mmCIF file of C-alpha atoms in Angstrom:
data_model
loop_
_atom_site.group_PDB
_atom_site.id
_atom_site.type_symbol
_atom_site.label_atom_id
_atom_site.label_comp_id
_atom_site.label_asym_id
_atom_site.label_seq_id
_atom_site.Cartn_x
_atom_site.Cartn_y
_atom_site.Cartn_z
ATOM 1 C CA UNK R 1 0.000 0.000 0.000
ATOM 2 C CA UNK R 2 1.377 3.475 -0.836
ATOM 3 C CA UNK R 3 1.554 6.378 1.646
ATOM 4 C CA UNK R 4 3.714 9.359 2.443
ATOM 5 C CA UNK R 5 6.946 7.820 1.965
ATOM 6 C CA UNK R 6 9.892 9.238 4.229
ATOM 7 C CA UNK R 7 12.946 9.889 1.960
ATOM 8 C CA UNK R 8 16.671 9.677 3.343
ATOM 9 C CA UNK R 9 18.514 12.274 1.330
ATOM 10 C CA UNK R 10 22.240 12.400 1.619
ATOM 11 C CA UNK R 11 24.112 15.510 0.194
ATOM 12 C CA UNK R 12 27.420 14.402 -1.659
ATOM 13 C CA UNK R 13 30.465 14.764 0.993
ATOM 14 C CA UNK R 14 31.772 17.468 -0.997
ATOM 15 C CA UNK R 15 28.738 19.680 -1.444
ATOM 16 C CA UNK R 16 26.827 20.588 2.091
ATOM 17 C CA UNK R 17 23.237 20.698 -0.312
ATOM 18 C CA UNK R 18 21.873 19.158 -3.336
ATOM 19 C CA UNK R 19 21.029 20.566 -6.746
ATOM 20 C CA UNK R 20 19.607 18.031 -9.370
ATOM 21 C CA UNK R 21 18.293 18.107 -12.911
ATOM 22 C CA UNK R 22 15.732 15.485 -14.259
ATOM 23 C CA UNK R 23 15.241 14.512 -17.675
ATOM 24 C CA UNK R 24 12.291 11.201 -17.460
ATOM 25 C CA UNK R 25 9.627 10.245 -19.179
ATOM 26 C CA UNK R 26 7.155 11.365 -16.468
ATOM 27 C CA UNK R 27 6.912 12.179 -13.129
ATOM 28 C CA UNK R 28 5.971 9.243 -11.123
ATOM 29 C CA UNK R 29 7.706 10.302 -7.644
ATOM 30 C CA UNK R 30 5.235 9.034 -5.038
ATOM 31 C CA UNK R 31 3.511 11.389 -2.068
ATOM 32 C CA UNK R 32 6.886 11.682 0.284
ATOM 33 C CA UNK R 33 8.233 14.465 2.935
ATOM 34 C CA UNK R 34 12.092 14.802 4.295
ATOM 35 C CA UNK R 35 13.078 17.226 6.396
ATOM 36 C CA UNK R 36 15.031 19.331 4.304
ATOM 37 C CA UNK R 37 13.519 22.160 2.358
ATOM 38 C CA UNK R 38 13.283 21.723 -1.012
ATOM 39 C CA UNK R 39 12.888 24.307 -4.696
ATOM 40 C CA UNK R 40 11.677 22.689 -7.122
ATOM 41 C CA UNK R 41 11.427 23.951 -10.870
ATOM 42 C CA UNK R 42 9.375 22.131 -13.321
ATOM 43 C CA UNK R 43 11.464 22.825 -17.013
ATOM 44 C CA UNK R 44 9.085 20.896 -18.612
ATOM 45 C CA UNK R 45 6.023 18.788 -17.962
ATOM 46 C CA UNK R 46 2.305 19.185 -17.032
ATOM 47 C CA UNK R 47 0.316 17.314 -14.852
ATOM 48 C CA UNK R 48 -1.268 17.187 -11.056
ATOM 49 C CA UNK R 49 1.142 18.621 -8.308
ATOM 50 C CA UNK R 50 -0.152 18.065 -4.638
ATOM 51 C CA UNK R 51 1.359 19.731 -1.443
ATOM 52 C CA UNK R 52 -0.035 19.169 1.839
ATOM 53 C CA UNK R 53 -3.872 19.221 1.533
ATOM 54 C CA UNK R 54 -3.339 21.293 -1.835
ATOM 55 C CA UNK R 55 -3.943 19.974 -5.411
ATOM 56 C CA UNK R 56 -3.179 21.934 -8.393
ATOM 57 C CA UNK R 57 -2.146 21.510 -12.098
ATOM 58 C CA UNK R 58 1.565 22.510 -13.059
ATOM 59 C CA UNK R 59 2.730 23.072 -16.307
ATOM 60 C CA UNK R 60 6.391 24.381 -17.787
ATOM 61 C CA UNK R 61 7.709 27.180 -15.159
ATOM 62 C CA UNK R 62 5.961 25.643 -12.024
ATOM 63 C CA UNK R 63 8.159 26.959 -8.782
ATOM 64 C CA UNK R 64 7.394 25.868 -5.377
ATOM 65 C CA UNK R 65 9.701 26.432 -2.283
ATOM 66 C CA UNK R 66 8.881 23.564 0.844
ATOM 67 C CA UNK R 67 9.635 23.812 3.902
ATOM 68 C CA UNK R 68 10.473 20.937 6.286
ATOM 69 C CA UNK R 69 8.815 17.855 6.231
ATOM 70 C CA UNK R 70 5.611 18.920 4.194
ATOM 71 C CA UNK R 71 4.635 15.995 2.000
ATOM 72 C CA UNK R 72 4.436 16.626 -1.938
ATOM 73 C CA UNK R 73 4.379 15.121 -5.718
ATOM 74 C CA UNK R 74 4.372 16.349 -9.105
ATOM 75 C CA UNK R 75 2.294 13.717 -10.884
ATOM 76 C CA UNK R 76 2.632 13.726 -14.420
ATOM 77 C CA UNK R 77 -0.527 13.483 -16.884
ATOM 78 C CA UNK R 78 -1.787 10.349 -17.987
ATOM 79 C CA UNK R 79 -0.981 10.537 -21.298
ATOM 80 C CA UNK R 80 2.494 11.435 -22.765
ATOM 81 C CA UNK R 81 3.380 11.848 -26.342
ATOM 82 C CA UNK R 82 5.984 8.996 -27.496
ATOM 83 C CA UNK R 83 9.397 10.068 -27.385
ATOM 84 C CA UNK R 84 8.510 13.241 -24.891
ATOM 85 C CA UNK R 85 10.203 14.112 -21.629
ATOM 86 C CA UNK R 86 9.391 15.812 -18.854
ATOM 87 C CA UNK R 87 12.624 18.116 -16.954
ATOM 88 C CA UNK R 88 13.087 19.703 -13.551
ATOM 89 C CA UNK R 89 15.642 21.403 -11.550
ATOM 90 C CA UNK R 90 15.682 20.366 -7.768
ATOM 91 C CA UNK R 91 17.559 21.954 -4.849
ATOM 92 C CA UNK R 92 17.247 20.324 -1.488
ATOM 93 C CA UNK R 93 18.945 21.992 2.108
ATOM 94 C CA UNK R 94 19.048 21.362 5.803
ATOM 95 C CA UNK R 95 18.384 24.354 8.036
ATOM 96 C CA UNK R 96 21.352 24.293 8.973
ATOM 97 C CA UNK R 97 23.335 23.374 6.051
ATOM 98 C CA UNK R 98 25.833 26.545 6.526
ATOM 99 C CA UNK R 99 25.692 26.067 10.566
ATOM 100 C CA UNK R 100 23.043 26.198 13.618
ATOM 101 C CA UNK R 101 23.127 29.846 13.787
ATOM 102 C CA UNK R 102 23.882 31.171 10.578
ATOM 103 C CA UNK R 103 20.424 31.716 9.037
ATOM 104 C CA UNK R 104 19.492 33.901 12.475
ATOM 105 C CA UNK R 105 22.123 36.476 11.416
ATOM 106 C CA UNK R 106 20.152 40.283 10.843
ATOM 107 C CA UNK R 107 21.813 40.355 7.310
ATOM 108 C CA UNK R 108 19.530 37.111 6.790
ATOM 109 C CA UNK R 109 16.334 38.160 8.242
ATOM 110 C CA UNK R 110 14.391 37.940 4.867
ATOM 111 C CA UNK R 111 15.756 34.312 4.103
ATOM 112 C CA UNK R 112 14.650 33.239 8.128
ATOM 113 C CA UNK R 113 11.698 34.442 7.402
ATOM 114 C CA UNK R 114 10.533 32.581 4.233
ATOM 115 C CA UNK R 115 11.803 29.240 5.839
ATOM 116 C CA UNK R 116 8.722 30.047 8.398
ATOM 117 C CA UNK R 117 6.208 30.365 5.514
ATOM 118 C CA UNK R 118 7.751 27.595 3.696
ATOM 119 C CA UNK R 119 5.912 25.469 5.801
ATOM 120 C CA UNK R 120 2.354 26.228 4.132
ATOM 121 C CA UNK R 121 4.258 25.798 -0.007
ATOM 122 C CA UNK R 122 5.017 28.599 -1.701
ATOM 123 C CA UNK R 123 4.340 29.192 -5.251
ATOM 124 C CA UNK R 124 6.159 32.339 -7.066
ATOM 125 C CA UNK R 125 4.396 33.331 -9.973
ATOM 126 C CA UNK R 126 4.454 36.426 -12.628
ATOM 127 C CA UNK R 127 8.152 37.891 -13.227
ATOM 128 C CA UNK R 128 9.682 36.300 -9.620
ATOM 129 C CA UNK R 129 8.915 32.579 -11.235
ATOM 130 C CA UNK R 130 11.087 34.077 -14.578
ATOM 131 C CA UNK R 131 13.477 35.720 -12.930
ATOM 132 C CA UNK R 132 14.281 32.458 -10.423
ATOM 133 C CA UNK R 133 13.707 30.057 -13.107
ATOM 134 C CA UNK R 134 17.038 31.283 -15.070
ATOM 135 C CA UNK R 135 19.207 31.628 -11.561
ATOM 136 C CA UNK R 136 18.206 28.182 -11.315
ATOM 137 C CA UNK R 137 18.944 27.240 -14.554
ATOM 138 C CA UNK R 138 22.272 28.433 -14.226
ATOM 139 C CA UNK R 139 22.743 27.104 -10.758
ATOM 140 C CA UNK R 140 22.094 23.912 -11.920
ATOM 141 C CA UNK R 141 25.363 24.027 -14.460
ATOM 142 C CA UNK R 142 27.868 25.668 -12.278
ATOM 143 C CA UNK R 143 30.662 23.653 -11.248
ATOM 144 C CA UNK R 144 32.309 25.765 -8.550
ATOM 145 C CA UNK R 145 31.354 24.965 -5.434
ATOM 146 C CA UNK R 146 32.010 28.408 -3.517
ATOM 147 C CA UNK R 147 29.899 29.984 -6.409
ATOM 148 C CA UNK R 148 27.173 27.921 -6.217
ATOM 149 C CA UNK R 149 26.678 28.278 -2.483
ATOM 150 C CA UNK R 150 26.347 32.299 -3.343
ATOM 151 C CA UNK R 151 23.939 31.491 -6.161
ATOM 152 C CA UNK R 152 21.501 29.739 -3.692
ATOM 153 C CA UNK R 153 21.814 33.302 -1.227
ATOM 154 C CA UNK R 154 20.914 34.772 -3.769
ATOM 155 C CA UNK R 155 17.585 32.997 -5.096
ATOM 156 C CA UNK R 156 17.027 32.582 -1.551
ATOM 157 C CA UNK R 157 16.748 36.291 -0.846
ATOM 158 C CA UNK R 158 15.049 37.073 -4.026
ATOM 159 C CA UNK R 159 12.494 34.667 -3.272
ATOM 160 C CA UNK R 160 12.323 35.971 0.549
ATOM 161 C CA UNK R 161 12.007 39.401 -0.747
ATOM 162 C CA UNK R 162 9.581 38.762 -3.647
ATOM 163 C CA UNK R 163 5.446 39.222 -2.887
ATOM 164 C CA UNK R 164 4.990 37.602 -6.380
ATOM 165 C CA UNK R 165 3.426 34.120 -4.440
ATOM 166 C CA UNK R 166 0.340 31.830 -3.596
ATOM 167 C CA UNK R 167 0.657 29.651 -0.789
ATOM 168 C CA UNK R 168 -0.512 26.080 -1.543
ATOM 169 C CA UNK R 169 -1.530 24.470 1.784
ATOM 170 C CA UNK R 170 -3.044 27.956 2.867
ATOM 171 C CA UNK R 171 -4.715 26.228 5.540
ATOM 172 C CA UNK R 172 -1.344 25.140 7.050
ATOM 173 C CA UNK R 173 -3.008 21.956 8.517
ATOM 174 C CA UNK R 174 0.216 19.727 8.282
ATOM 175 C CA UNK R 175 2.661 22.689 8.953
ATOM 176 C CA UNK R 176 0.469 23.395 12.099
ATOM 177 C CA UNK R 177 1.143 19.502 13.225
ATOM 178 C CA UNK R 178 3.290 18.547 15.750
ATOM 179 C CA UNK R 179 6.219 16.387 14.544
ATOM 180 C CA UNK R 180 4.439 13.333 16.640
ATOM 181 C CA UNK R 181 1.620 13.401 14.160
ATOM 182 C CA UNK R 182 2.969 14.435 10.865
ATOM 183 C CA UNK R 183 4.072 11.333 9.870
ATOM 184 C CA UNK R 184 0.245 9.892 10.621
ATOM 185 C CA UNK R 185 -1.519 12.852 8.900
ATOM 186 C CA UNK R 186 1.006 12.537 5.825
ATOM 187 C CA UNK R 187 0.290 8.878 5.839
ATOM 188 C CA UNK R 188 -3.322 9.350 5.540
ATOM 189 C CA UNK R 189 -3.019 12.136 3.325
ATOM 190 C CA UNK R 190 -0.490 10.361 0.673
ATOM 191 C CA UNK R 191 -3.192 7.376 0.560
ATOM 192 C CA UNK R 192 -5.745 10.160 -0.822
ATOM 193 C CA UNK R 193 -3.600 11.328 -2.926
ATOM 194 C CA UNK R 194 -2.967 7.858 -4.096
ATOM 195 C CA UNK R 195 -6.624 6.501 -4.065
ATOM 196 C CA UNK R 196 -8.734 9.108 -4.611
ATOM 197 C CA UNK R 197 -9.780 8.341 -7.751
ATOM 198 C CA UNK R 198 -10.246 4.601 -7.076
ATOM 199 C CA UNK R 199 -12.341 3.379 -4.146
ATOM 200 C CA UNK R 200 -11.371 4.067 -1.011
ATOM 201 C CA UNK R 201 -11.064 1.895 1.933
ATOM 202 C CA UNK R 202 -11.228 3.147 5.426
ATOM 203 C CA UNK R 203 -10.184 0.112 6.706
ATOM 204 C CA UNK R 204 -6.679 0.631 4.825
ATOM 205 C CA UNK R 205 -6.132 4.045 5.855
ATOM 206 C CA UNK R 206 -6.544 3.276 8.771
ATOM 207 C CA UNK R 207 -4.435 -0.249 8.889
ATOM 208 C CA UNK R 208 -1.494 2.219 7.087
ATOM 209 C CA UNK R 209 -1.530 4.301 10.293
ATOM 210 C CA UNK R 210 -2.108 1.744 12.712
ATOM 211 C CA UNK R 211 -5.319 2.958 14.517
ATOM 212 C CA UNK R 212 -8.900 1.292 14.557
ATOM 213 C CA UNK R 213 -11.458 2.639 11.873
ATOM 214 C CA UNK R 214 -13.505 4.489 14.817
ATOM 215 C CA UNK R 215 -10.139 5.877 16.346
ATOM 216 C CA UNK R 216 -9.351 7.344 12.778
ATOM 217 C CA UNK R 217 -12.044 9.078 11.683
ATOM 218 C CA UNK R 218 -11.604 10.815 15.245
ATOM 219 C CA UNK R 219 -8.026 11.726 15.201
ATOM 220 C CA UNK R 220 -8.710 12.646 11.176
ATOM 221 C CA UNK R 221 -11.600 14.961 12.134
ATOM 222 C CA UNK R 222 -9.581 16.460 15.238
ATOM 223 C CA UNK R 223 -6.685 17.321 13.175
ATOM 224 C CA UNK R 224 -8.441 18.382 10.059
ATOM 225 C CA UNK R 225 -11.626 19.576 11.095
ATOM 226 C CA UNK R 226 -13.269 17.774 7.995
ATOM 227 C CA UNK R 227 -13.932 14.152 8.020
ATOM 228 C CA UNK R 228 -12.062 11.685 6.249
ATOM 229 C CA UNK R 229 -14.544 11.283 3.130
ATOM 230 C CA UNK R 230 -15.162 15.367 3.426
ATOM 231 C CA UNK R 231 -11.155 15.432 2.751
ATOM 232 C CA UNK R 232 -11.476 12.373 -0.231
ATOM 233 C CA UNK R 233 -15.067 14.382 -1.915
ATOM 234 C CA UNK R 234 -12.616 17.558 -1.886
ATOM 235 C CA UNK R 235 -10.225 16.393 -3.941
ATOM 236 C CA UNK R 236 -12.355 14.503 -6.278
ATOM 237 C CA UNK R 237 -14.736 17.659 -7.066
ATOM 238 C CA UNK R 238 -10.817 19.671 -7.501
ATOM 239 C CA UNK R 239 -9.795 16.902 -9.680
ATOM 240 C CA UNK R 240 -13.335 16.999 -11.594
ATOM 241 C CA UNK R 241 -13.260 21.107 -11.842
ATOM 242 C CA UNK R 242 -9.692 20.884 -13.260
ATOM 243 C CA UNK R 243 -10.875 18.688 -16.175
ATOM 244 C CA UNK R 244 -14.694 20.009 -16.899
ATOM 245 C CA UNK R 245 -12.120 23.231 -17.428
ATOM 246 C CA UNK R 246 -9.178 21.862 -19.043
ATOM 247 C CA UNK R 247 -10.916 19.286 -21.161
ATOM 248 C CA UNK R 248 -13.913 18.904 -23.544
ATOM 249 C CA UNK R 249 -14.928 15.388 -22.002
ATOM 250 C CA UNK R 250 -18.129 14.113 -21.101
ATOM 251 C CA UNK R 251 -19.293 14.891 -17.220
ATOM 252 C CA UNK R 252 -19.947 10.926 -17.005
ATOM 253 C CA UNK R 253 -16.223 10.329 -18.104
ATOM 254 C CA UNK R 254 -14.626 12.976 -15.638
ATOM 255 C CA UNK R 255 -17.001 11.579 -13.147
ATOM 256 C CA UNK R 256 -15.839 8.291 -13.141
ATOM 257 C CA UNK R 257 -11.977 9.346 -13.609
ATOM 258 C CA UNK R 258 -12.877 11.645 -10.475
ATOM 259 C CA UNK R 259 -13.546 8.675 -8.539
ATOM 260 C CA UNK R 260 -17.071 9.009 -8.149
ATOM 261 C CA UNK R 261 -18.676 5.091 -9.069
ATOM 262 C CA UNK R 262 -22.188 6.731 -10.165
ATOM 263 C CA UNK R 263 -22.620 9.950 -12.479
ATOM 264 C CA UNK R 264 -25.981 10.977 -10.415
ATOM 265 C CA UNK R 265 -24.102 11.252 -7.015
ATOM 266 C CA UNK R 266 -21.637 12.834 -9.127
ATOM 267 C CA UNK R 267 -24.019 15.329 -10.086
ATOM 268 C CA UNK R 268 -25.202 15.591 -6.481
ATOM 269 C CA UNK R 269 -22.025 16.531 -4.597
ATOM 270 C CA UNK R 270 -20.930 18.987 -7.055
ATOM 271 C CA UNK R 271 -23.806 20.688 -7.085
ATOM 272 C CA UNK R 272 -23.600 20.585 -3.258
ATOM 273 C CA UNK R 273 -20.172 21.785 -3.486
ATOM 274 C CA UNK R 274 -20.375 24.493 -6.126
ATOM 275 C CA UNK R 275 -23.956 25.569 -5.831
ATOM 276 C CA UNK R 276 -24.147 24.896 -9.666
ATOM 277 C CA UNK R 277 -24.315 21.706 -11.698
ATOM 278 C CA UNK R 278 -20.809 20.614 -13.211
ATOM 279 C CA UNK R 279 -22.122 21.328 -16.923
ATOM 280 C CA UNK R 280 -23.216 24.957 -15.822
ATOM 281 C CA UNK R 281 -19.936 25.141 -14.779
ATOM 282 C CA UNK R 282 -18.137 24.609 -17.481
ATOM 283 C CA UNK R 283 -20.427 26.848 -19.136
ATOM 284 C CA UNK R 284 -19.969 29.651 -16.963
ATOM 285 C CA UNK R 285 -16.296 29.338 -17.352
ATOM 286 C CA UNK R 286 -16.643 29.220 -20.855
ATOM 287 C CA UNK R 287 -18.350 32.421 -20.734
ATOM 288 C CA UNK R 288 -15.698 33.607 -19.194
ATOM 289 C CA UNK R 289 -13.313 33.426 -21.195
#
């Protein structure tokens, strides 16, 4: 059974953080935290990107800065053209990477700062994403090691600086957790994100996290304030929105991709949700535009 995976990352001896570049087919990187931060770039790809309780759809330019130990994935769409690639630039630090006290300094006020709101994701948009996408670009090919160190100051306090953002997991539910209970929430969260659009079986969520059913749905409603199947409707009718708007498919199709076994419940819960039925929706959008 999947879940919010843990991942051990270890920083070469010669380099106190990590900058990577993917080039792969898709993005297939399951629901995971660490406890380093983490900026990621997507060069190129489009899919479903998830972040704490937050779903949204990336496409080429996506830039998110995590903070510690908030669980994420960049899920690439279903369908891929043969021969296509997807590419993204990935830099990954401890706290502490340039010493316990270095990052309290008044010069770095700015930088401290954004490591607090880094717990919620951060997404830089407009001319900040542009602007950080070609530092990182060109982080991502030096070779010095003193010089890359100052290149990652310097996105760091441009991003710290910068207003140009959305925060993802706005709100902060798993950066508000104690670090007793993240792993539990993030378990239960990465088998939504996992399952959501298959059934879903409270008696493996709650076998992943080692608590009774009945205990669950408790500690899931204490720490959430939504139920468990509350949380799992949320992110079908997201998942649902995002294609009535992005595609021209049928509302039985997306229904069923959403998750939901039966189009008239379908119907039902969105229109519960969104005061609207899904095909007025799309409508309205349409409109819209």
């Amino acid at each position: 059974m999947i879940k919010a995976q843990f991942e051990s990352l270890n920083p070469k001896s010669h380099a106190s953080f990590l900058v990577n570049s993917f080039k792969l087919q898709s993005f297939t990187v399951p629901y995971h935290f660490h406890p380093e931060f983490e900026l990621t770039l997507i060069v190129r790809g489009r899919g479903k990107r998830y972040v704490g309780k937050n779903m949204g759809d990336f496409e080429d330019g996506d830039l998110v800065f995590l903070g510690s130990d908030l669980p994420h994935s960049w899920k690439s769409e279903d369908v891929t053209e043969p021969g296509d690639y997807v590419q993204s630039i990935v830099v990954q630090f401890e706290r502490n990477f340039l010493g316990p006290e270095f990052f309290t300094k008044p010069e770095l006020t700015n930088i401290n700062n954004l490591f607090k709101i880094s717990a919620y994701g951060i997404r830089y948009i407009d001319k900040t994403a542009e602007n950080i996408s070609s530092q990182m670009k060109l982080l991502a090919q030096e070779e010095n090691a003193f010089t890359k160190m100052q290149m990652l100051l310097d996105i760091l306090e441009n991003l710290a600086i910068s207003r140009e953002y959305i925060l993802l997991d706005q709100d902060g539910m798993v950066a508000q957790q104690l670090n007793s209970n993240k792993e539990r929430i993030n378990a239960a969260l990465g088998y939504i994100v996992d399952n959501f659009r298959n059934e879903i079986l409270l008696n493996k969520v709650a076998g992943i996290v080692n608590m009774s059913p009945n205990a669950f749905c408790k500690y899931f409603k204490k720490v959430t304030n939504k139920t468990f199947m509350d949380t799992v409707i949320d992110y079908r009718i997201n998942f649902a929105i995002r294609q009535l708007l992005s595609t021209d498919k049928p509302v039985s199709e997306i229904a069923m991709e959403s998750g939901f076994g039966d189009v008239s419940h379908f119907y039902k819960i969105f229109k519960r949700n969104m005061k609207m039925s899904p095909l007025n929706y799309r409508k309205n959008f349409q409109k819209g535009l």
